[in-house]
Structures are given as structure tokens and as C-alpha cells.
Amino acid sequence: MTATIRLVQGDITRQRADAIVNAANSSLLGGGGVDGAIHRRGGPAILEECRALRATRYVKGLPTGQAVVTTAGDLDARWVIHTVGPVWSATEDRSHLLASCYRESLRVADELGARTVAFPAISTGVYRWPLPDAARIAMSTARATDTRVEEIRFVLFDAAAHAAFAAFAAGTGEGLTDAR
């Protein structure tokens, strides 16, 4: 089954979905950008589960490109899937790590039975991944990943991110629904 891909400009913490993906840092303990917003809006239950993960499975932190799940706390979702994106580098190709964030998040979503998953534009904030390339990697990986997820929603915080994802989709002829 091929997932429907949708683009939404807005705040990921306001999305109603089975799972919301968090562009986390490896500590899993909150931070800035999407990570901080999800922790703030989701409330203390998310941080509590992240602390438990750090104390057991991920003592050294969640490795880049991997994904793990917690409750969604007060968010309008069942789960938060945390994934750590790579920092962009002009001298080292780390695109396989960014693609892994999307693949691993969809793998976790499948294990959970999630039908709708909302993704941010991973690594495009403080990790400086250029938006056009991030859009290419995100959308190509989502389209190529074998998943039972029915809807993959890219929730893009601003007009520039939305435009980059829409331009990639238009350039490839990928079918998607723009749900502004």
C-alpha cells in the first residue's frame, strides 16, 4: 500500500495524528526548535519516558538516524517518535543518516500500528540542512519506504520549508495533497 503524502504549513504540536515525529537531540531530554516545542506542549510525561530510556536503553543517548517511541503526553496523538537527525556538513555526505531518520521512524510507526504520522523537516533548523536537499531526502525516502502507514504528513513550520517541499514534489510529479 502506498501512503498518501500531505504537506501542511503549521505547528506540528497542533497536529492530530497517531504519531508525531520529534526532531530530537541525542539526549532525548528536550531542547530548542521542534524538540523543545514537543516537550513543552506534550508535558512532563514525555520527558519522564525519555529519562527512563536514557537510564536503560540509551545511556549514551539516541544515535543519529535511529528512532524510539514515547507517549505523546498532552499532544493530540498517541505517540511521539523521537529521531536524531544529522548536522549538515559541506565536506561529508550524511544524507544516508537523514534518510535513516525517516525510514526508522516509519519502521517504529509500523510496529505501533500507526496509520497517520506527522513529520517535521528534520535537521533543517539548527542542524542547517539545506531545505531543497532535505525535502528531496525526506519525500524520496517516505515514498520508497515499505510501510503500512496510510498518511505521511510533512508539517512545515514556515513558508520557505513548505515551498521547498512543494517544489520537490512538483518537480518529480509526486502525487500529494497540499493541506494548507
CSV table of C-alpha atoms in Angstrom, one decimal:
chain,number,residue,atom,x,y,z
A,1,MET,CA,0.0,0.0,0.0
A,2,THR,CA,1.3,3.4,-0.9
A,3,ALA,CA,0.9,6.1,1.8
A,4,THR,CA,-0.8,9.4,1.0
A,5,ILE,CA,1.7,12.2,1.4
A,6,ARG,CA,0.4,15.6,2.5
A,7,LEU,CA,2.1,18.9,3.1
A,8,VAL,CA,0.9,21.2,5.8
A,9,GLN,CA,2.3,24.6,6.8
A,10,GLY,CA,2.0,25.0,10.5
A,11,ASP,CA,2.8,23.9,14.0
A,12,ILE,CA,3.5,20.1,14.4
A,13,THR,CA,2.4,20.3,18.1
A,14,ARG,CA,-1.1,21.2,16.9
A,15,GLN,CA,-1.5,18.2,14.6
A,16,ARG,CA,-3.9,15.3,15.2
A,17,ALA,CA,-2.1,12.1,14.2
A,18,ASP,CA,-1.4,8.6,15.6
A,19,ALA,CA,2.3,9.5,15.8
A,20,ILE,CA,4.2,12.8,15.8
A,21,VAL,CA,7.9,12.6,14.9
A,22,ASN,CA,10.2,14.7,17.1
A,23,ALA,CA,13.4,16.0,15.6
A,24,ALA,CA,15.2,15.3,18.8
A,25,ASN,CA,18.7,15.8,20.1
A,26,SER,CA,20.6,12.7,21.2
A,27,SER,CA,20.0,13.4,24.9
A,28,LEU,CA,16.2,12.9,24.4
A,29,LEU,CA,15.7,15.5,27.2
A,30,GLY,CA,14.3,18.4,25.2
A,31,GLY,CA,16.0,21.3,23.6
A,32,GLY,CA,15.1,24.0,21.1
A,33,GLY,CA,13.1,24.1,17.9
A,34,VAL,CA,10.7,21.2,17.3
A,35,ASP,CA,12.2,19.2,20.2
A,36,GLY,CA,11.5,21.9,22.7
A,37,ALA,CA,8.1,22.7,21.3
A,38,ILE,CA,7.0,19.0,21.6
A,39,HIS,CA,8.3,18.7,25.1
A,40,ARG,CA,6.7,21.9,26.2
A,41,ARG,CA,3.3,21.2,24.7
A,42,GLY,CA,3.3,17.4,25.4
A,43,GLY,CA,4.0,18.0,29.1
A,44,PRO,CA,6.1,16.1,31.7
A,45,ALA,CA,5.0,12.6,30.6
A,46,ILE,CA,7.2,12.7,27.5
A,47,LEU,CA,10.3,13.8,29.5
A,48,GLU,CA,9.6,11.2,32.1
A,49,GLU,CA,9.7,8.4,29.5
A,50,CYS,CA,12.7,9.9,27.8
A,51,ARG,CA,14.6,9.9,31.1
A,52,ALA,CA,13.7,6.2,31.6
A,53,LEU,CA,15.0,5.5,28.1
A,54,ARG,CA,18.3,7.3,28.9
A,55,ALA,CA,18.6,5.3,32.1
A,56,THR,CA,18.2,2.0,30.4
A,57,ARG,CA,18.4,1.5,26.6
A,58,TYR,CA,20.2,4.8,25.6
A,59,VAL,CA,22.6,5.6,28.4
A,60,LYS,CA,24.9,7.4,25.8
A,61,GLY,CA,22.0,9.0,24.0
A,62,LEU,CA,20.0,8.0,20.9
A,63,PRO,CA,22.3,7.6,17.9
A,64,THR,CA,21.8,9.7,14.8
A,65,GLY,CA,19.4,8.1,12.3
A,66,GLN,CA,17.7,5.9,14.9
A,67,ALA,CA,14.2,6.3,16.3
A,68,VAL,CA,12.4,5.4,19.6
A,69,VAL,CA,8.9,5.9,20.9
A,70,THR,CA,7.3,7.5,23.9
A,71,THR,CA,3.9,8.6,25.0
A,72,ALA,CA,2.6,11.8,23.4
A,73,GLY,CA,1.5,13.2,26.7
A,74,ASP,CA,-0.8,16.1,26.2
A,75,LEU,CA,-0.4,16.2,22.4
A,76,ASP,CA,-3.3,15.2,20.2
A,77,ALA,CA,-1.5,12.0,19.2
A,78,ARG,CA,-0.9,8.6,20.7
A,79,TRP,CA,2.8,8.5,20.4
A,80,VAL,CA,5.9,10.7,19.8
A,81,ILE,CA,8.6,9.0,17.7
A,82,HIS,CA,11.9,10.6,18.5
A,83,THR,CA,14.7,10.6,15.9
A,84,VAL,CA,18.0,12.4,15.8
A,85,GLY,CA,18.9,14.0,12.5
A,86,PRO,CA,22.5,14.6,11.4
A,87,VAL,CA,24.1,18.0,11.4
A,88,TRP,CA,24.7,19.1,7.8
A,89,SER,CA,28.2,19.1,6.5
A,90,ALA,CA,29.7,20.7,3.3
A,91,THR,CA,32.6,18.2,3.5
A,92,GLU,CA,30.9,14.9,4.4
A,93,ASP,CA,27.8,13.3,2.9
A,94,ARG,CA,25.5,12.4,5.7
A,95,SER,CA,22.3,12.1,3.6
A,96,HIS,CA,22.1,8.3,4.5
A,97,LEU,CA,21.7,9.3,8.1
A,98,LEU,CA,18.9,11.8,7.3
A,99,ALA,CA,17.1,9.2,5.2
A,100,SER,CA,17.5,6.7,8.1
A,101,CYS,CA,15.6,9.1,10.4
A,102,TYR,CA,12.5,8.8,8.1
A,103,ARG,CA,12.9,5.0,7.5
A,104,GLU,CA,13.4,4.2,11.1
A,105,SER,CA,10.5,6.5,12.2
A,106,LEU,CA,8.2,4.7,9.7
A,107,ARG,CA,9.5,1.3,11.0
A,108,VAL,CA,8.6,2.3,14.5
A,109,ALA,CA,5.2,3.6,13.3
A,110,ASP,CA,4.5,0.2,11.7
A,111,GLU,CA,5.5,-1.6,14.9
A,112,LEU,CA,3.0,0.6,16.8
A,113,GLY,CA,0.2,0.2,14.2
A,114,ALA,CA,0.1,3.9,13.5
A,115,ARG,CA,-1.8,4.9,10.4
A,116,THR,CA,-1.0,8.6,10.4
A,117,VAL,CA,2.4,10.1,11.0
A,118,ALA,CA,3.3,13.8,11.1
A,119,PHE,CA,7.0,14.6,10.3
A,120,PRO,CA,8.8,17.9,10.7
A,121,ALA,CA,11.6,18.9,8.3
A,122,ILE,CA,14.3,17.0,10.2
A,123,SER,CA,17.7,18.7,10.5
A,124,THR,CA,16.7,21.9,8.8
A,125,GLY,CA,16.8,24.1,11.8
A,126,VAL,CA,19.9,24.5,14.0
A,127,TYR,CA,21.4,21.5,12.2
A,128,ARG,CA,21.4,23.6,9.0
A,129,TRP,CA,20.4,21.0,6.4
A,130,PRO,CA,19.5,23.0,3.2
A,131,LEU,CA,15.8,22.9,2.6
A,132,PRO,CA,15.7,21.7,-1.0
A,133,ASP,CA,18.0,18.8,-0.2
A,134,ALA,CA,16.1,17.9,3.0
A,135,ALA,CA,12.9,17.9,1.0
A,136,ARG,CA,14.4,15.6,-1.6
A,137,ILE,CA,15.6,13.1,1.0
A,138,ALA,CA,12.5,13.3,3.2
A,139,MET,CA,10.0,12.8,0.4
A,140,SER,CA,12.0,10.3,-1.6
A,141,THR,CA,12.6,8.2,1.5
A,142,ALA,CA,9.0,8.4,2.5
A,143,ARG,CA,7.8,7.3,-0.9
A,144,ALA,CA,10.4,4.5,-1.2
A,145,THR,CA,9.8,3.0,2.3
A,146,ASP,CA,7.6,0.0,2.5
A,147,THR,CA,5.1,0.9,5.3
A,148,ARG,CA,1.6,0.2,6.5
A,149,VAL,CA,1.2,3.9,7.4
A,150,GLU,CA,-1.7,5.3,5.4
A,151,GLU,CA,-0.9,9.0,5.7
A,152,ILE,CA,2.6,10.7,5.9
A,153,ARG,CA,2.2,14.3,6.7
A,154,PHE,CA,5.1,16.7,6.4
A,155,VAL,CA,4.3,19.6,8.8
A,156,LEU,CA,6.4,22.5,7.7
A,157,PHE,CA,6.8,25.4,10.1
A,158,ASP,CA,7.2,28.3,7.6
A,159,ALA,CA,6.5,29.2,4.0
A,160,ALA,CA,10.1,28.6,3.0
A,161,ALA,CA,10.0,25.0,4.2
A,162,HIS,CA,6.6,24.4,2.6
A,163,ALA,CA,7.8,25.9,-0.7
A,164,ALA,CA,10.9,23.7,-0.8
A,165,PHE,CA,8.8,20.5,-0.2
A,166,ALA,CA,6.1,21.6,-2.7
A,167,ALA,CA,8.8,22.4,-5.3
A,168,PHE,CA,10.4,19.0,-4.9
A,169,ALA,CA,7.0,17.3,-5.2
A,170,ALA,CA,6.1,19.3,-8.3
A,171,GLY,CA,9.5,18.6,-9.9
A,172,THR,CA,9.0,14.9,-9.5
A,173,GLY,CA,5.3,14.7,-10.3
A,174,GLU,CA,4.8,13.0,-6.9
A,175,GLY,CA,1.2,12.8,-6.0
A,176,LEU,CA,0.4,14.6,-2.8
A,177,THR,CA,-2.3,16.6,-1.1
A,178,ASP,CA,-1.5,20.1,0.0
A,179,ALA,CA,-3.4,20.6,3.2
A,180,ARG,CA,-2.6,24.1,4.0
